[in-house]
Amino acid sequence: MAQPRTPQHPDDKHPDDNPRGLHFLTDFANAVREDPTAGTPELQALLERHGGPPFRLTDADARELREATAEVIAVLDTDDPDRAAEAINALLDRHPARPRLVRLPGRPWSLHTRAPADAGLTHWLLSTAALALGLWLSERGTCAWGRCAAPDCDRFFIDTGRRTAQRYCSPRCATRVRVAAHRAQRAADPD
């Protein structure tokens, strides 16, 4: 079972390490996977931490967002670019993105989706996910996301590396695996 962690705020990282707000999507997907009944306060706090729209979530909104997150998780679980593109295009067909440049306080201009006035939270979440994941897939040419390879952790992450594929969700998990491998090697070779 994955060990719960406090979701990271995008400002805690270098701005280039938060591509297109994708860390919001992975934090949201991880929160819902780790607690399928995540309540309104937790989801509201996550939205606010990531500079999401100023929604005041109700319990019905939280339930709707948890259900919609299954579609985001389905894309994040895909490592085949063709299948990911098909899933993203299907999301865009059902929840068209209306991109706009937005400048959040203390941040550079970035592309965000704007839901039609009559659209609900599901439309906002899924159009945001489709646009962000689609831009990232087209820029990277591959599914530059994945699940942590560390034992007892299967959190989603966004691969921001340039040379080798990322395998772990955080330096903490990578270090934990390296230390365990080193200890196992020392135990096997007592010399």
Short mmCIF file of C-alpha atoms in Angstrom, two decimals:
data_model
loop_
_atom_site.label_atom_id
_atom_site.label_comp_id
_atom_site.label_asym_id
_atom_site.label_seq_id
_atom_site.Cartn_x
_atom_site.Cartn_y
_atom_site.Cartn_z
CA MET A 1 0.00 0.00 0.00
CA ALA A 2 1.30 3.46 -0.89
CA GLN A 3 2.47 5.65 1.92
CA PRO A 4 0.45 8.88 2.00
CA ARG A 5 2.40 12.04 1.40
CA THR A 6 1.47 15.65 1.51
CA PRO A 7 0.85 16.76 -2.08
CA GLN A 8 3.50 19.17 -3.25
CA HIS A 9 2.59 22.72 -4.09
CA PRO A 10 3.83 23.80 -7.52
CA ASP A 11 5.65 26.77 -5.98
CA ASP A 12 7.78 24.37 -3.95
CA LYS A 13 9.55 23.41 -7.16
CA HIS A 14 11.37 25.27 -9.87
CA PRO A 15 8.73 26.66 -12.28
CA ASP A 16 10.05 24.46 -15.12
CA ASP A 17 9.36 21.42 -12.95
CA ASN A 18 5.59 22.04 -13.00
CA PRO A 19 4.80 21.49 -16.65
CA ARG A 20 1.39 22.80 -17.60
CA GLY A 21 -0.05 22.23 -14.12
CA LEU A 22 0.34 18.48 -14.51
CA HIS A 23 1.47 18.10 -10.91
CA PHE A 24 -2.01 19.25 -9.92
CA LEU A 25 -3.48 16.38 -11.97
CA THR A 26 -1.14 13.78 -10.49
CA ASP A 27 -1.71 15.12 -6.96
CA PHE A 28 -5.47 14.99 -7.54
CA ALA A 29 -5.32 11.49 -9.03
CA ASN A 30 -3.07 10.29 -6.19
CA ALA A 31 -5.38 11.81 -3.56
CA VAL A 32 -8.43 10.08 -5.03
CA ARG A 33 -6.64 6.74 -5.53
CA GLU A 34 -5.28 6.79 -1.97
CA ASP A 35 -8.66 7.80 -0.52
CA PRO A 36 -11.59 7.08 -2.87
CA THR A 37 -13.86 8.88 -0.40
CA ALA A 38 -11.66 12.00 -0.11
CA GLY A 39 -13.91 14.62 1.36
CA THR A 40 -14.85 18.10 0.32
CA PRO A 41 -12.33 19.84 2.63
CA GLU A 42 -9.40 17.76 1.34
CA LEU A 43 -10.28 18.30 -2.31
CA GLN A 44 -10.98 22.00 -1.72
CA ALA A 45 -7.57 22.39 -0.09
CA LEU A 46 -5.89 20.60 -2.98
CA LEU A 47 -7.57 22.91 -5.51
CA GLU A 48 -6.53 25.97 -3.52
CA ARG A 49 -2.95 24.73 -3.05
CA HIS A 50 -2.55 24.44 -6.81
CA GLY A 51 -4.20 27.75 -7.67
CA GLY A 52 -7.29 26.08 -9.13
CA PRO A 53 -10.44 27.99 -9.95
CA PRO A 54 -12.18 29.64 -7.01
CA PHE A 55 -14.88 26.99 -6.67
CA ARG A 56 -16.53 26.40 -3.31
CA LEU A 57 -17.00 22.67 -3.46
CA THR A 58 -20.09 20.98 -2.13
CA ASP A 59 -20.21 17.31 -1.18
CA ALA A 60 -21.91 16.62 -4.54
CA ASP A 61 -19.10 18.49 -6.33
CA ALA A 62 -16.47 16.44 -4.51
CA ARG A 63 -18.24 13.20 -5.49
CA GLU A 64 -18.46 14.38 -9.12
CA LEU A 65 -14.75 15.24 -9.19
CA ARG A 66 -13.76 11.91 -7.62
CA GLU A 67 -15.78 10.07 -10.30
CA ALA A 68 -14.30 12.18 -13.12
CA THR A 69 -10.80 11.52 -11.84
CA ALA A 70 -11.15 7.90 -13.00
CA GLU A 71 -10.79 9.18 -16.57
CA VAL A 72 -7.62 11.08 -15.68
CA ILE A 73 -6.25 7.99 -13.95
CA ALA A 74 -6.97 5.92 -17.07
CA VAL A 75 -4.75 8.24 -19.12
CA LEU A 76 -2.01 8.34 -16.46
CA ASP A 77 -2.05 4.51 -16.40
CA THR A 78 -1.33 4.45 -20.14
CA ASP A 79 2.26 4.20 -21.29
CA ASP A 80 1.50 3.74 -24.99
CA PRO A 81 1.51 7.15 -26.78
CA ASP A 82 -1.06 6.05 -29.38
CA ARG A 83 -3.52 4.81 -26.75
CA ALA A 84 -2.90 7.91 -24.63
CA ALA A 85 -3.57 10.17 -27.64
CA GLU A 86 -6.82 8.31 -28.35
CA ALA A 87 -7.94 8.68 -24.73
CA ILE A 88 -6.98 12.37 -24.64
CA ASN A 89 -8.77 13.03 -27.93
CA ALA A 90 -11.87 11.29 -26.58
CA LEU A 91 -11.76 13.57 -23.52
CA LEU A 92 -11.38 16.62 -25.76
CA ASP A 93 -14.35 15.47 -27.85
CA ARG A 94 -16.56 15.15 -24.76
CA HIS A 95 -15.10 18.08 -22.81
CA PRO A 96 -13.66 20.60 -25.29
CA ALA A 97 -10.97 22.84 -23.89
CA ARG A 98 -11.32 26.57 -24.27
CA PRO A 99 -7.72 27.59 -23.65
CA ARG A 100 -6.82 31.03 -22.36
CA LEU A 101 -3.59 32.57 -21.19
CA VAL A 102 -3.79 33.26 -17.46
CA ARG A 103 -1.30 34.85 -15.09
CA LEU A 104 -1.71 33.66 -11.53
CA PRO A 105 -0.15 35.82 -8.80
CA GLY A 106 3.61 35.39 -8.71
CA ARG A 107 3.67 33.07 -11.72
CA PRO A 108 4.37 33.49 -15.44
CA TRP A 109 1.66 33.41 -18.09
CA SER A 110 0.31 29.89 -18.60
CA LEU A 111 -2.37 28.20 -20.66
CA HIS A 112 -5.51 27.24 -18.72
CA THR A 113 -8.91 26.02 -19.78
CA ARG A 114 -12.04 28.02 -19.26
CA ALA A 115 -15.23 26.05 -18.98
CA PRO A 116 -18.40 27.42 -20.56
CA ALA A 117 -20.65 29.19 -18.04
CA ASP A 118 -23.12 26.29 -18.05
CA ALA A 119 -20.44 23.59 -17.70
CA GLY A 120 -19.84 21.80 -14.43
CA LEU A 121 -16.75 20.81 -12.54
CA THR A 122 -16.37 17.59 -14.50
CA HIS A 123 -16.01 19.57 -17.72
CA TRP A 124 -13.43 21.85 -16.12
CA LEU A 125 -11.37 18.99 -14.67
CA LEU A 126 -11.46 16.80 -17.77
CA SER A 127 -10.86 19.61 -20.26
CA THR A 128 -7.96 20.81 -18.11
CA ALA A 129 -6.55 17.28 -17.96
CA ALA A 130 -6.97 16.68 -21.68
CA LEU A 131 -5.32 19.95 -22.66
CA ALA A 132 -2.42 19.57 -20.20
CA LEU A 133 -1.75 15.91 -20.97
CA GLY A 134 -2.17 16.48 -24.70
CA LEU A 135 0.32 19.36 -24.72
CA TRP A 136 2.78 17.32 -22.65
CA LEU A 137 2.43 14.24 -24.87
CA SER A 138 2.90 16.32 -28.03
CA GLU A 139 5.90 18.16 -26.58
CA ARG A 140 7.63 15.07 -25.22
CA GLY A 141 6.54 12.63 -27.95
CA THR A 142 5.88 9.95 -25.35
CA CYS A 143 3.86 9.33 -22.22
CA ALA A 144 6.11 11.37 -19.94
CA TRP A 145 4.31 10.25 -16.82
CA GLY A 146 4.08 7.05 -14.85
CA ARG A 147 3.76 5.28 -11.52
CA CYS A 148 6.51 5.10 -8.96
CA ALA A 149 8.59 1.92 -9.18
CA ALA A 150 9.49 1.93 -5.48
CA PRO A 151 8.05 -0.93 -3.42
CA ASP A 152 4.99 0.15 -1.44
CA CYS A 153 4.51 3.23 -3.60
CA ASP A 154 2.58 3.46 -6.83
CA ARG A 155 1.95 7.19 -6.91
CA PHE A 156 1.64 8.90 -10.28
CA PHE A 157 4.33 11.36 -11.31
CA ILE A 158 5.16 13.61 -14.26
CA ASP A 159 8.49 12.82 -15.89
CA THR A 160 10.32 16.12 -16.28
CA GLY A 161 13.70 14.51 -16.98
CA ARG A 162 15.38 14.93 -20.30
CA ARG A 163 17.87 12.08 -20.61
CA THR A 164 16.55 8.97 -18.94
CA ALA A 165 13.03 7.93 -18.10
CA GLN A 166 11.99 8.77 -14.56
CA ARG A 167 11.14 5.75 -12.42
CA TYR A 168 10.28 7.24 -9.04
CA CYS A 169 7.77 9.81 -7.87
CA SER A 170 10.28 11.63 -5.69
CA PRO A 171 13.94 11.71 -4.69
CA ARG A 172 12.80 10.20 -1.38
CA CYS A 173 11.54 7.03 -3.08
CA ALA A 174 14.62 6.81 -5.33
CA THR A 175 16.91 7.13 -2.30
CA ARG A 176 14.91 4.56 -0.35
CA VAL A 177 15.32 2.04 -3.21
CA ARG A 178 19.05 2.77 -3.60
CA VAL A 179 19.66 2.39 0.15
CA ALA A 180 17.73 -0.90 0.25
CA ALA A 181 19.69 -2.21 -2.75
CA HIS A 182 22.97 -1.15 -1.14
CA ARG A 183 22.05 -2.86 2.15
CA ALA A 184 20.98 -6.02 0.34
CA GLN A 185 24.28 -6.03 -1.61
CA ARG A 186 26.27 -5.60 1.60
CA ALA A 187 24.32 -8.40 3.29
CA ALA A 188 24.92 -10.72 0.32
CA ASP A 189 28.63 -9.85 0.15
CA PRO A 190 29.90 -9.56 3.76
CA ASP A 191 33.52 -8.96 2.65
#
